[in-house]
Amino acid sequence: MSNTQNKYWFGKAPGHWSTVRVKSLFRLACESSKDNHGMELLSVYTDIGVKPRKELEQKGNKASTTDGYWIVRKGDLVVNKLLAWMGAVGYSEYNGVTSPAYDILRARTTSINPKFYHYLFRLKLTQGEFRRWSKGIMDMRLRLYFSELGNVFIPCPPLSEQNAIVEFIDNETDRIDQLIEKKSQLIEILQLRFNGEVNEIISRFPFRKLKTVASVQLSNVDKHIYKDEISVNVIHYTDVYYNDVVTSHTQLPKGSVTAYEKQKFSMNGGEVLVTKDSETPDDIAIPVYIESTKENTVCGYHIAIIRPNTSKLDGRFLFWGLKTKIVRDYFSLVAQGVTRFGIPIGKISACSVPYIPDIDVQKKIGLELFAKNSKKNEVSLKIRQSIEDLKQFKESLITEAITGQLDIQSWKKRGSTDERLDNIEEAMRA
């Protein structure tokens, strides 16, 4: 042990704290499970720590057997060697088993609180140190073996202080997490209310086959750039999926096309693009309205281009029609596939969409809904910024407490958490 008055990677901790190597407090536990053990399969995640895998992974690759997996006991720390430098380390609240690809750290002594080190090892500050000790030629191949992790210096306060700090962090972060959850729910409520308003306004109109008022075509412009082709801006799948509208100010990736492709797939403004495939049938035909574009902008592949007959159909009105529940349900029903779903061009053309002959009424409704959507997005953006502020506050609070920079008793007496939370709320309302 050494005194922490010397400065380590975690800073200068209180003088009565000690500094030790990880291997002084934890040993590598390599306890294999027996056949047909029936124990819970656990995994460690960068964002939430150690959890039973069945709670989070309903589908996808599953282990055919977990016989011979490492046994995890409540209070152990589970380390993903490959992602430890990204925070994939956690305290286990469960007894169970986990993949031999993970390391299990078990406390050597009862004079430490392993959860204190759960908080320490998951800090962004610590991730930098773990990365420094990881071995590999590139980020994707970095691994933190116990032979290196065991040599990392860490702070070691008296057990009573470890317990007090853990209790403080548990309580304060629980308050912050609850507030984050409420704000996240508020964003969802705002979106649901707006969706309901769109359905109420648009779905009252009669429906008409899309092919009678618009043309539909599929783009085949890929992401390659060839020197002998025309340089263009390309609207790709993600540009459609994550936006409601594309304008001349939207940042788009570069690409290249032939003269024929440029003529066929160029955007002029007024079009609606929809995604034509997805991993799930209910997440398909996501639309975006093309308000305006930079010169030489084309549509990329995996996207359908809907060009309204401008004398009969307004693009903005069509966009909102494609957002209605009845149309969303239609696309979900006609999507074809097993592991990945797609919509044939004929099914898009055959879709019935809300329609009213008066083009001026269409334009008025389309513009009004985009204006309301913009206001809703502004409010949601402020809430999201508030959530980010809360996450940063949470990280700094844990860092200061776990490295001894924060006097938790005086912090609680002053009500400093309440003060910081109030400041974040005020910033959101501004």
Tab-separated table of C-alpha atoms in Angstrom:
chain	number	residue	atom	x	y	z
A	1	MET	CA	0.000	0.000	0.000
A	2	SER	CA	1.053	3.587	-0.575
A	3	ASN	CA	-0.333	6.891	0.583
A	4	THR	CA	-2.547	8.763	-1.890
A	5	GLN	CA	-0.916	12.104	-1.227
A	6	ASN	CA	1.063	11.187	-4.338
A	7	LYS	CA	-0.849	11.994	-7.505
A	8	TYR	CA	-2.171	9.033	-9.491
A	9	TRP	CA	-4.344	8.793	-12.625
A	10	PHE	CA	-7.426	9.348	-10.439
A	11	GLY	CA	-6.014	12.527	-8.930
A	12	LYS	CA	-5.003	13.335	-5.387
A	13	ALA	CA	-7.301	11.550	-2.937
A	14	PRO	CA	-7.609	12.312	0.816
A	15	GLY	CA	-4.397	11.727	2.745
A	16	HIS	CA	-5.803	8.960	4.942
A	17	TRP	CA	-6.813	6.875	1.905
A	18	SER	CA	-4.418	4.231	0.623
A	19	THR	CA	-3.514	3.318	-2.924
A	20	VAL	CA	-3.191	-0.337	-3.886
A	21	ARG	CA	-3.047	-2.437	-7.010
A	22	VAL	CA	-6.252	-4.122	-8.176
A	23	LYS	CA	-4.739	-7.561	-7.557
A	24	SER	CA	-4.275	-6.678	-3.877
A	25	LEU	CA	-8.052	-6.405	-3.432
A	26	PHE	CA	-9.408	-8.805	-6.070
A	27	ARG	CA	-8.453	-12.221	-7.359
A	28	LEU	CA	-9.372	-13.773	-10.682
A	29	ALA	CA	-12.137	-16.330	-10.031
A	30	CYS	CA	-12.147	-19.224	-12.526
A	31	GLU	CA	-14.887	-21.452	-11.158
A	32	SER	CA	-16.473	-23.554	-13.929
A	33	SER	CA	-20.130	-24.548	-13.794
A	34	LYS	CA	-21.191	-28.187	-13.881
A	35	ASP	CA	-23.294	-29.793	-16.601
A	36	ASN	CA	-27.028	-29.015	-16.485
A	37	HIS	CA	-26.457	-26.466	-13.734
A	38	GLY	CA	-29.672	-24.499	-14.385
A	39	MET	CA	-28.115	-21.191	-13.287
A	40	GLU	CA	-28.999	-17.760	-14.671
A	41	LEU	CA	-26.974	-16.608	-17.690
A	42	LEU	CA	-25.529	-13.157	-16.994
A	43	SER	CA	-23.880	-10.591	-19.234
A	44	VAL	CA	-22.236	-7.212	-18.696
A	45	TYR	CA	-23.267	-4.123	-20.662
A	46	THR	CA	-21.538	-0.778	-21.042
A	47	ASP	CA	-24.660	1.209	-20.150
A	48	ILE	CA	-26.326	-0.839	-17.397
A	49	GLY	CA	-23.709	-3.190	-15.962
A	50	VAL	CA	-24.451	-6.836	-15.119
A	51	LYS	CA	-27.928	-8.129	-15.966
A	52	PRO	CA	-29.568	-11.496	-16.746
A	53	ARG	CA	-29.340	-11.871	-20.500
A	54	LYS	CA	-32.918	-13.149	-20.838
A	55	GLU	CA	-34.258	-9.782	-19.613
A	56	LEU	CA	-32.631	-7.905	-22.484
A	57	GLU	CA	-32.151	-10.280	-25.397
A	58	GLN	CA	-35.398	-11.753	-26.608
A	59	LYS	CA	-33.980	-12.830	-29.939
A	60	GLY	CA	-30.716	-13.327	-31.763
A	61	ASN	CA	-27.806	-15.658	-31.088
A	62	LYS	CA	-28.140	-17.693	-27.929
A	63	ALA	CA	-25.654	-20.078	-26.383
A	64	SER	CA	-26.589	-23.705	-27.114
A	65	THR	CA	-25.205	-24.644	-23.713
A	66	THR	CA	-23.728	-22.793	-20.763
A	67	ASP	CA	-22.057	-25.834	-19.250
A	68	GLY	CA	-18.507	-24.928	-18.262
A	69	TYR	CA	-19.247	-21.201	-18.065
A	70	TRP	CA	-17.698	-19.187	-15.222
A	71	ILE	CA	-19.749	-19.074	-12.041
A	72	VAL	CA	-20.632	-15.563	-10.887
A	73	ARG	CA	-21.518	-14.956	-7.253
A	74	LYS	CA	-23.370	-11.949	-5.905
A	75	GLY	CA	-20.793	-9.264	-5.144
A	76	ASP	CA	-18.389	-10.290	-7.912
A	77	LEU	CA	-17.227	-7.834	-10.558
A	78	VAL	CA	-17.660	-9.030	-14.147
A	79	VAL	CA	-15.191	-7.650	-16.703
A	80	ASN	CA	-15.602	-7.825	-20.469
A	81	LYS	CA	-11.935	-7.917	-21.452
A	82	LEU	CA	-12.725	-6.644	-24.950
A	83	LEU	CA	-14.824	-3.650	-23.848
A	84	ALA	CA	-13.540	-2.842	-20.358
A	85	TRP	CA	-12.026	0.380	-21.702
A	86	MET	CA	-15.557	1.401	-22.765
A	87	GLY	CA	-17.142	0.710	-19.370
A	88	ALA	CA	-18.222	-2.926	-19.761
A	89	VAL	CA	-17.477	-3.740	-16.126
A	90	GLY	CA	-20.034	-4.237	-13.406
A	91	TYR	CA	-21.027	-5.440	-9.949
A	92	SER	CA	-23.279	-8.489	-9.973
A	93	GLU	CA	-26.443	-8.430	-7.886
A	94	TYR	CA	-27.061	-12.016	-8.997
A	95	ASN	CA	-25.730	-15.531	-8.689
A	96	GLY	CA	-25.330	-17.099	-12.119
A	97	VAL	CA	-22.929	-17.953	-14.913
A	98	THR	CA	-21.273	-15.958	-17.651
A	99	SER	CA	-19.157	-16.518	-20.742
A	100	PRO	CA	-15.522	-17.598	-20.281
A	101	ALA	CA	-14.717	-14.593	-22.480
A	102	TYR	CA	-15.307	-12.480	-19.357
A	103	ASP	CA	-13.139	-12.207	-16.251
A	104	ILE	CA	-14.653	-12.582	-12.785
A	105	LEU	CA	-13.050	-10.494	-10.032
A	106	ARG	CA	-13.779	-11.707	-6.502
A	107	ALA	CA	-12.860	-9.721	-3.398
A	108	ARG	CA	-9.907	-11.113	-1.441
A	109	THR	CA	-11.142	-9.577	1.787
A	110	THR	CA	-14.339	-8.497	3.529
A	111	SER	CA	-12.735	-5.136	4.347
A	112	ILE	CA	-13.783	-3.665	0.984
A	113	ASN	CA	-17.141	-2.941	-0.624
A	114	PRO	CA	-16.989	-4.313	-4.209
A	115	LYS	CA	-19.721	-1.910	-5.280
A	116	PHE	CA	-17.374	0.996	-4.553
A	117	TYR	CA	-15.122	-0.424	-7.261
A	118	HIS	CA	-18.093	-0.988	-9.553
A	119	TYR	CA	-18.570	2.774	-9.550
A	120	LEU	CA	-14.842	3.427	-9.870
A	121	PHE	CA	-14.297	1.025	-12.778
A	122	ARG	CA	-17.228	2.428	-14.790
A	123	LEU	CA	-16.058	6.052	-14.678
A	124	LYS	CA	-15.024	7.713	-17.937
A	125	LEU	CA	-11.866	8.688	-16.055
A	126	THR	CA	-11.123	5.009	-15.407
A	127	GLN	CA	-11.928	3.999	-18.976
A	128	GLY	CA	-8.961	6.065	-20.108
A	129	GLU	CA	-6.669	4.236	-17.678
A	130	PHE	CA	-8.072	0.850	-18.699
A	131	ARG	CA	-7.447	1.705	-22.334
A	132	ARG	CA	-3.845	2.555	-21.499
A	133	TRP	CA	-3.349	-0.901	-19.974
A	134	SER	CA	-5.235	-2.795	-22.706
A	135	LYS	CA	-3.281	-4.807	-25.275
A	136	GLY	CA	-3.993	-4.803	-29.012
A	137	ILE	CA	-3.023	-3.196	-32.313
A	138	MET	CA	-6.283	-1.282	-32.776
A	139	ASP	CA	-9.338	-0.284	-30.735
A	140	MET	CA	-11.479	-3.175	-31.933
A	141	ARG	CA	-8.802	-5.645	-30.816
A	142	LEU	CA	-7.947	-4.118	-27.442
A	143	ARG	CA	-8.181	-6.515	-24.502
A	144	LEU	CA	-7.644	-5.858	-20.814
A	145	TYR	CA	-6.269	-9.040	-19.289
A	146	PHE	CA	-6.076	-9.496	-15.538
A	147	SER	CA	-2.288	-9.648	-15.819
A	148	GLU	CA	-2.474	-5.939	-16.716
A	149	LEU	CA	-5.654	-4.938	-14.867
A	150	GLY	CA	-4.241	-6.403	-11.669
A	151	ASN	CA	-1.373	-3.901	-11.767
A	152	VAL	CA	-3.563	-0.801	-12.067
A	153	PHE	CA	-3.346	1.442	-8.984
A	154	ILE	CA	-6.701	2.264	-7.367
A	155	PRO	CA	-7.767	4.246	-4.288
A	156	CYS	CA	-8.707	2.330	-1.150
A	157	PRO	CA	-10.592	4.329	1.511
A	158	PRO	CA	-11.485	2.785	4.873
A	159	LEU	CA	-14.453	0.398	4.595
A	160	SER	CA	-16.745	2.757	6.515
A	161	GLU	CA	-16.089	5.486	3.940
A	162	GLN	CA	-16.541	3.074	1.048
A	163	ASN	CA	-19.940	2.108	2.432
A	164	ALA	CA	-20.949	5.736	2.991
A	165	ILE	CA	-19.861	6.741	-0.519
A	166	VAL	CA	-21.727	3.805	-2.094
A	167	GLU	CA	-24.880	4.675	-0.154
A	168	PHE	CA	-24.554	8.328	-1.177
A	169	ILE	CA	-24.065	7.482	-4.856
A	170	ASP	CA	-26.909	4.951	-4.823
A	171	ASN	CA	-29.328	7.489	-3.365
A	172	GLU	CA	-28.281	10.524	-5.397
A	173	THR	CA	-28.034	8.727	-8.738
A	174	ASP	CA	-31.403	7.077	-8.141
A	175	ARG	CA	-32.932	10.553	-7.878
A	176	ILE	CA	-31.198	11.647	-11.062
A	177	ASP	CA	-32.190	8.464	-12.920
A	178	GLN	CA	-35.830	8.919	-11.930
A	179	LEU	CA	-35.763	12.463	-13.278
A	180	ILE	CA	-34.148	11.285	-16.517
A	181	GLU	CA	-36.837	8.613	-16.880
A	182	LYS	CA	-39.620	11.155	-16.364
A	183	LYS	CA	-38.116	13.453	-18.981
A	184	SER	CA	-37.745	10.562	-21.439
A	185	GLN	CA	-41.390	9.668	-20.874
A	186	LEU	CA	-42.370	13.291	-21.469
A	187	ILE	CA	-40.701	13.206	-24.897
A	188	GLU	CA	-42.654	10.037	-25.714
A	189	ILE	CA	-45.916	11.623	-24.543
A	190	LEU	CA	-45.324	14.709	-26.693
A	191	GLN	CA	-44.736	12.480	-29.720
A	192	LEU	CA	-47.780	10.302	-29.018
A	193	ARG	CA	-50.028	13.339	-28.632
A	194	PHE	CA	-48.762	14.806	-31.876
A	195	ASN	CA	-49.226	11.481	-33.673
A	196	GLY	CA	-52.796	11.405	-32.388
A	197	GLU	CA	-53.407	14.911	-33.703
A	198	VAL	CA	-52.033	13.954	-37.132
A	199	ASN	CA	-54.293	10.907	-37.246
A	200	GLU	CA	-57.319	12.938	-36.207
A	201	ILE	CA	-56.729	15.647	-38.827
A	202	ILE	CA	-55.574	13.552	-41.797
A	203	SER	CA	-57.493	10.292	-41.411
A	204	ARG	CA	-60.897	11.990	-41.664
A	205	PHE	CA	-60.409	12.456	-45.419
A	206	PRO	CA	-61.317	9.833	-48.036
A	207	PHE	CA	-58.552	7.527	-49.242
A	208	ARG	CA	-57.239	7.187	-52.769
A	209	LYS	CA	-54.725	4.869	-54.430
A	210	LEU	CA	-51.306	6.501	-54.451
A	211	LYS	CA	-50.639	5.476	-58.063
A	212	THR	CA	-53.518	7.684	-59.257
A	213	VAL	CA	-51.950	10.872	-57.884
A	214	ALA	CA	-48.192	10.134	-57.845
A	215	SER	CA	-45.472	8.060	-59.476
A	216	VAL	CA	-43.203	5.684	-57.571
A	217	GLN	CA	-39.703	4.516	-58.479
A	218	LEU	CA	-36.829	2.785	-56.713
A	219	SER	CA	-33.297	4.163	-56.725
A	220	ASN	CA	-30.213	2.016	-57.310
A	221	VAL	CA	-27.577	4.670	-56.513
A	222	ASP	CA	-25.043	3.048	-54.167
A	223	LYS	CA	-22.368	4.569	-51.922
A	224	HIS	CA	-19.428	4.083	-54.268
A	225	ILE	CA	-17.632	7.034	-55.831
A	226	TYR	CA	-16.164	6.594	-59.300
A	227	LYS	CA	-13.830	9.146	-60.889
A	228	ASP	CA	-15.432	8.915	-64.325
A	229	GLU	CA	-18.933	9.700	-62.988
A	230	ILE	CA	-20.741	12.911	-62.021
A	231	SER	CA	-20.169	14.091	-58.432
A	232	VAL	CA	-23.438	14.485	-56.513
A	233	ASN	CA	-24.961	14.781	-53.055
A	234	VAL	CA	-26.761	11.565	-52.098
A	235	ILE	CA	-29.748	11.141	-49.786
A	236	HIS	CA	-29.128	7.779	-48.139
A	237	TYR	CA	-31.272	5.559	-45.918
A	238	THR	CA	-30.285	7.213	-42.639
A	239	ASP	CA	-30.971	10.678	-44.059
A	240	VAL	CA	-34.547	9.547	-44.651
A	241	TYR	CA	-34.983	7.527	-41.471
A	242	TYR	CA	-33.789	10.196	-39.031
A	243	ASN	CA	-35.366	13.288	-40.597
A	244	ASP	CA	-38.834	14.631	-41.294
A	245	VAL	CA	-37.654	17.075	-43.921
A	246	VAL	CA	-34.606	17.572	-46.158
A	247	THR	CA	-33.649	21.113	-47.169
A	248	SER	CA	-30.771	22.741	-49.003
A	249	HIS	CA	-29.115	23.141	-45.577
A	250	THR	CA	-29.179	19.407	-44.774
A	251	GLN	CA	-25.667	17.955	-44.751
A	252	LEU	CA	-25.534	15.055	-47.202
A	253	PRO	CA	-22.736	12.641	-48.132
A	254	LYS	CA	-21.055	12.765	-51.506
A	255	GLY	CA	-21.440	10.156	-54.220
A	256	SER	CA	-21.230	9.700	-57.955
A	257	VAL	CA	-23.727	8.757	-60.676
A	258	THR	CA	-23.957	8.295	-64.411
A	259	ALA	CA	-25.742	10.900	-66.511
A	260	TYR	CA	-28.708	8.530	-66.822
A	261	GLU	CA	-28.908	8.016	-63.023
A	262	LYS	CA	-28.670	11.754	-62.427
A	263	GLN	CA	-31.574	12.392	-64.771
A	264	LYS	CA	-33.670	9.595	-63.279
A	265	PHE	CA	-33.041	10.008	-59.544
A	266	SER	CA	-32.419	13.768	-59.095
A	267	MET	CA	-34.374	15.616	-56.422
A	268	ASN	CA	-36.177	18.809	-57.414
A	269	GLY	CA	-38.160	19.516	-54.238
A	270	GLY	CA	-41.688	18.409	-53.392
A	271	GLU	CA	-40.935	14.673	-53.448
A	272	VAL	CA	-41.490	12.255	-50.585
A	273	LEU	CA	-38.957	9.467	-50.015
A	274	VAL	CA	-39.673	6.318	-48.004
A	275	THR	CA	-37.379	3.575	-46.722
A	276	LYS	CA	-38.169	0.350	-48.554
A	277	ASP	CA	-36.710	-2.224	-46.147
A	278	SER	CA	-36.131	-2.787	-42.449
A	279	GLU	CA	-35.330	-5.423	-39.835
A	280	THR	CA	-38.957	-5.382	-38.643
A	281	PRO	CA	-42.185	-4.929	-40.653
A	282	ASP	CA	-43.493	-2.174	-38.375
A	283	ASP	CA	-40.439	0.020	-38.997
A	284	ILE	CA	-40.696	0.253	-42.765
A	285	ALA	CA	-41.746	2.960	-45.268
A	286	ILE	CA	-40.502	5.767	-43.010
A	287	PRO	CA	-41.066	9.010	-44.975
A	288	VAL	CA	-39.159	12.252	-45.414
A	289	TYR	CA	-40.348	15.338	-47.285
A	290	ILE	CA	-37.926	16.959	-49.743
A	291	GLU	CA	-38.528	20.669	-49.237
A	292	SER	CA	-35.516	21.797	-51.240
A	293	THR	CA	-32.062	20.486	-52.057
A	294	LYS	CA	-28.642	21.603	-53.117
A	295	GLU	CA	-27.875	21.385	-56.808
A	296	ASN	CA	-26.926	17.888	-57.977
A	297	THR	CA	-28.734	15.918	-55.270
A	298	VAL	CA	-29.989	12.401	-55.942
A	299	CYS	CA	-31.766	9.665	-54.012
A	300	GLY	CA	-29.739	6.660	-52.857
A	301	TYR	CA	-30.647	2.995	-52.855
A	302	HIS	CA	-32.985	1.129	-50.454
A	303	ILE	CA	-35.317	4.109	-50.880
A	304	ALA	CA	-38.497	4.642	-52.902
A	305	ILE	CA	-39.095	8.014	-54.572
A	306	ILE	CA	-42.694	9.233	-54.604
A	307	ARG	CA	-43.221	12.134	-57.008
A	308	PRO	CA	-46.674	13.694	-56.510
A	309	ASN	CA	-48.671	14.992	-59.457
A	310	THR	CA	-48.416	18.585	-58.230
A	311	SER	CA	-51.809	19.531	-59.669
A	312	LYS	CA	-53.450	16.833	-57.547
A	313	LEU	CA	-51.286	16.120	-54.497
A	314	ASP	CA	-49.102	18.228	-52.208
A	315	GLY	CA	-45.933	16.534	-50.949
A	316	ARG	CA	-46.309	17.822	-47.390
A	317	PHE	CA	-49.888	16.544	-47.188
A	318	LEU	CA	-48.731	13.173	-48.540
A	319	PHE	CA	-45.945	13.033	-45.933
A	320	TRP	CA	-48.458	13.325	-43.110
A	321	GLY	CA	-50.783	10.854	-44.793
A	322	LEU	CA	-47.961	8.305	-44.769
A	323	LYS	CA	-47.610	8.931	-41.025
A	324	THR	CA	-51.210	7.934	-40.210
A	325	LYS	CA	-51.851	4.692	-38.352
A	326	ILE	CA	-53.944	3.125	-41.104
A	327	VAL	CA	-51.168	3.624	-43.674
A	328	ARG	CA	-48.463	2.471	-41.236
A	329	ASP	CA	-50.508	-0.680	-40.565
A	330	TYR	CA	-50.851	-1.289	-44.314
A	331	PHE	CA	-47.099	-1.192	-44.910
A	332	SER	CA	-46.472	-3.433	-41.906
A	333	LEU	CA	-48.950	-5.952	-43.320
A	334	VAL	CA	-47.566	-6.052	-46.887
A	335	ALA	CA	-43.877	-6.099	-45.888
A	336	GLN	CA	-42.208	-9.310	-47.040
A	337	GLY	CA	-39.291	-11.152	-45.469
A	338	VAL	CA	-38.033	-13.299	-42.611
A	339	THR	CA	-34.941	-11.718	-41.026
A	340	ARG	CA	-35.159	-8.525	-43.085
A	341	PHE	CA	-38.322	-7.108	-44.593
A	342	GLY	CA	-38.942	-5.192	-47.804
A	343	ILE	CA	-41.836	-3.652	-49.710
A	344	PRO	CA	-42.220	-4.265	-53.462
A	345	ILE	CA	-42.758	-1.148	-55.549
A	346	GLY	CA	-46.202	-2.406	-56.545
A	347	LYS	CA	-47.344	-2.470	-52.913
A	348	ILE	CA	-46.204	1.124	-52.446
A	349	SER	CA	-48.086	2.265	-55.561
A	350	ALA	CA	-51.179	0.342	-54.445
A	351	CYS	CA	-51.247	2.003	-51.027
A	352	SER	CA	-54.366	4.042	-50.291
A	353	VAL	CA	-53.542	7.443	-48.793
A	354	PRO	CA	-55.720	10.221	-47.332
A	355	TYR	CA	-56.779	12.559	-50.113
A	356	ILE	CA	-58.854	15.679	-50.716
A	357	PRO	CA	-59.149	17.214	-54.209
A	358	ASP	CA	-58.643	20.800	-53.020
A	359	ILE	CA	-54.874	21.269	-53.386
A	360	ASP	CA	-54.942	24.553	-51.443
A	361	VAL	CA	-56.489	22.806	-48.436
A	362	GLN	CA	-53.817	20.112	-48.694
A	363	LYS	CA	-51.051	22.719	-48.656
A	364	LYS	CA	-52.587	24.565	-45.707
A	365	ILE	CA	-52.885	21.395	-43.614
A	366	GLY	CA	-49.400	20.211	-44.569
A	367	LEU	CA	-47.781	23.516	-43.624
A	368	GLU	CA	-49.698	23.785	-40.335
A	369	LEU	CA	-48.670	20.290	-39.258
A	370	PHE	CA	-45.019	20.951	-40.097
A	371	ALA	CA	-45.189	24.145	-38.018
A	372	LYS	CA	-46.636	22.220	-35.053
A	373	ASN	CA	-44.067	19.481	-35.545
A	374	SER	CA	-41.283	22.070	-35.455
A	375	LYS	CA	-42.540	23.463	-32.133
A	376	LYS	CA	-42.820	19.956	-30.704
A	377	ASN	CA	-39.259	19.203	-31.817
A	378	GLU	CA	-37.976	22.404	-30.187
A	379	VAL	CA	-39.498	21.383	-26.853
A	380	SER	CA	-38.178	17.823	-27.211
A	381	LEU	CA	-34.703	19.151	-28.034
A	382	LYS	CA	-34.647	21.215	-24.836
A	383	ILE	CA	-35.723	18.178	-22.822
A	384	ARG	CA	-33.018	16.029	-24.453
A	385	GLN	CA	-30.406	18.669	-23.651
A	386	SER	CA	-31.651	18.649	-20.071
A	387	ILE	CA	-31.258	14.857	-19.995
A	388	GLU	CA	-27.673	15.192	-21.252
A	389	ASP	CA	-26.982	17.793	-18.554
A	390	LEU	CA	-28.340	15.385	-15.935
A	391	LYS	CA	-26.142	12.564	-17.237
A	392	GLN	CA	-23.067	14.802	-17.110
A	393	PHE	CA	-23.963	15.919	-13.588
A	394	LYS	CA	-24.390	12.282	-12.555
A	395	GLU	CA	-20.988	11.346	-13.987
A	396	SER	CA	-19.241	14.267	-12.287
A	397	LEU	CA	-20.993	13.552	-8.970
A	398	ILE	CA	-19.877	9.910	-9.004
A	399	THR	CA	-16.345	10.867	-10.063
A	400	GLU	CA	-15.923	13.433	-7.293
A	401	ALA	CA	-17.400	11.134	-4.638
A	402	ILE	CA	-15.475	8.012	-5.628
A	403	THR	CA	-12.110	9.815	-5.849
A	404	GLY	CA	-12.545	11.631	-2.544
A	405	GLN	CA	-12.945	15.115	-4.026
A	406	LEU	CA	-16.414	15.519	-2.524
A	407	ASP	CA	-17.276	15.850	1.154
A	408	ILE	CA	-20.536	13.932	1.013
A	409	GLN	CA	-21.692	14.983	4.474
A	410	SER	CA	-21.438	18.718	3.807
A	411	TRP	CA	-22.863	18.159	0.300
A	412	LYS	CA	-25.991	16.592	1.777
A	413	LYS	CA	-26.346	19.259	4.458
A	414	ARG	CA	-26.197	22.049	1.868
A	415	GLY	CA	-28.710	20.308	-0.381
A	416	SER	CA	-26.260	20.692	-3.244
A	417	THR	CA	-27.928	18.043	-5.418
A	418	ASP	CA	-31.242	19.899	-5.206
A	419	GLU	CA	-29.485	23.129	-6.163
A	420	ARG	CA	-27.790	21.572	-9.211
A	421	LEU	CA	-31.021	19.894	-10.328
A	422	ASP	CA	-32.888	23.189	-9.996
A	423	ASN	CA	-30.262	24.899	-12.165
A	424	ILE	CA	-30.676	22.245	-14.863
A	425	GLU	CA	-34.458	22.668	-14.771
A	426	GLU	CA	-34.158	26.440	-15.071
A	427	ALA	CA	-31.820	26.104	-18.048
A	428	MET	CA	-34.372	23.873	-19.791
A	429	ARG	CA	-37.202	26.364	-19.285
A	430	ALA	CA	-35.148	29.311	-20.566
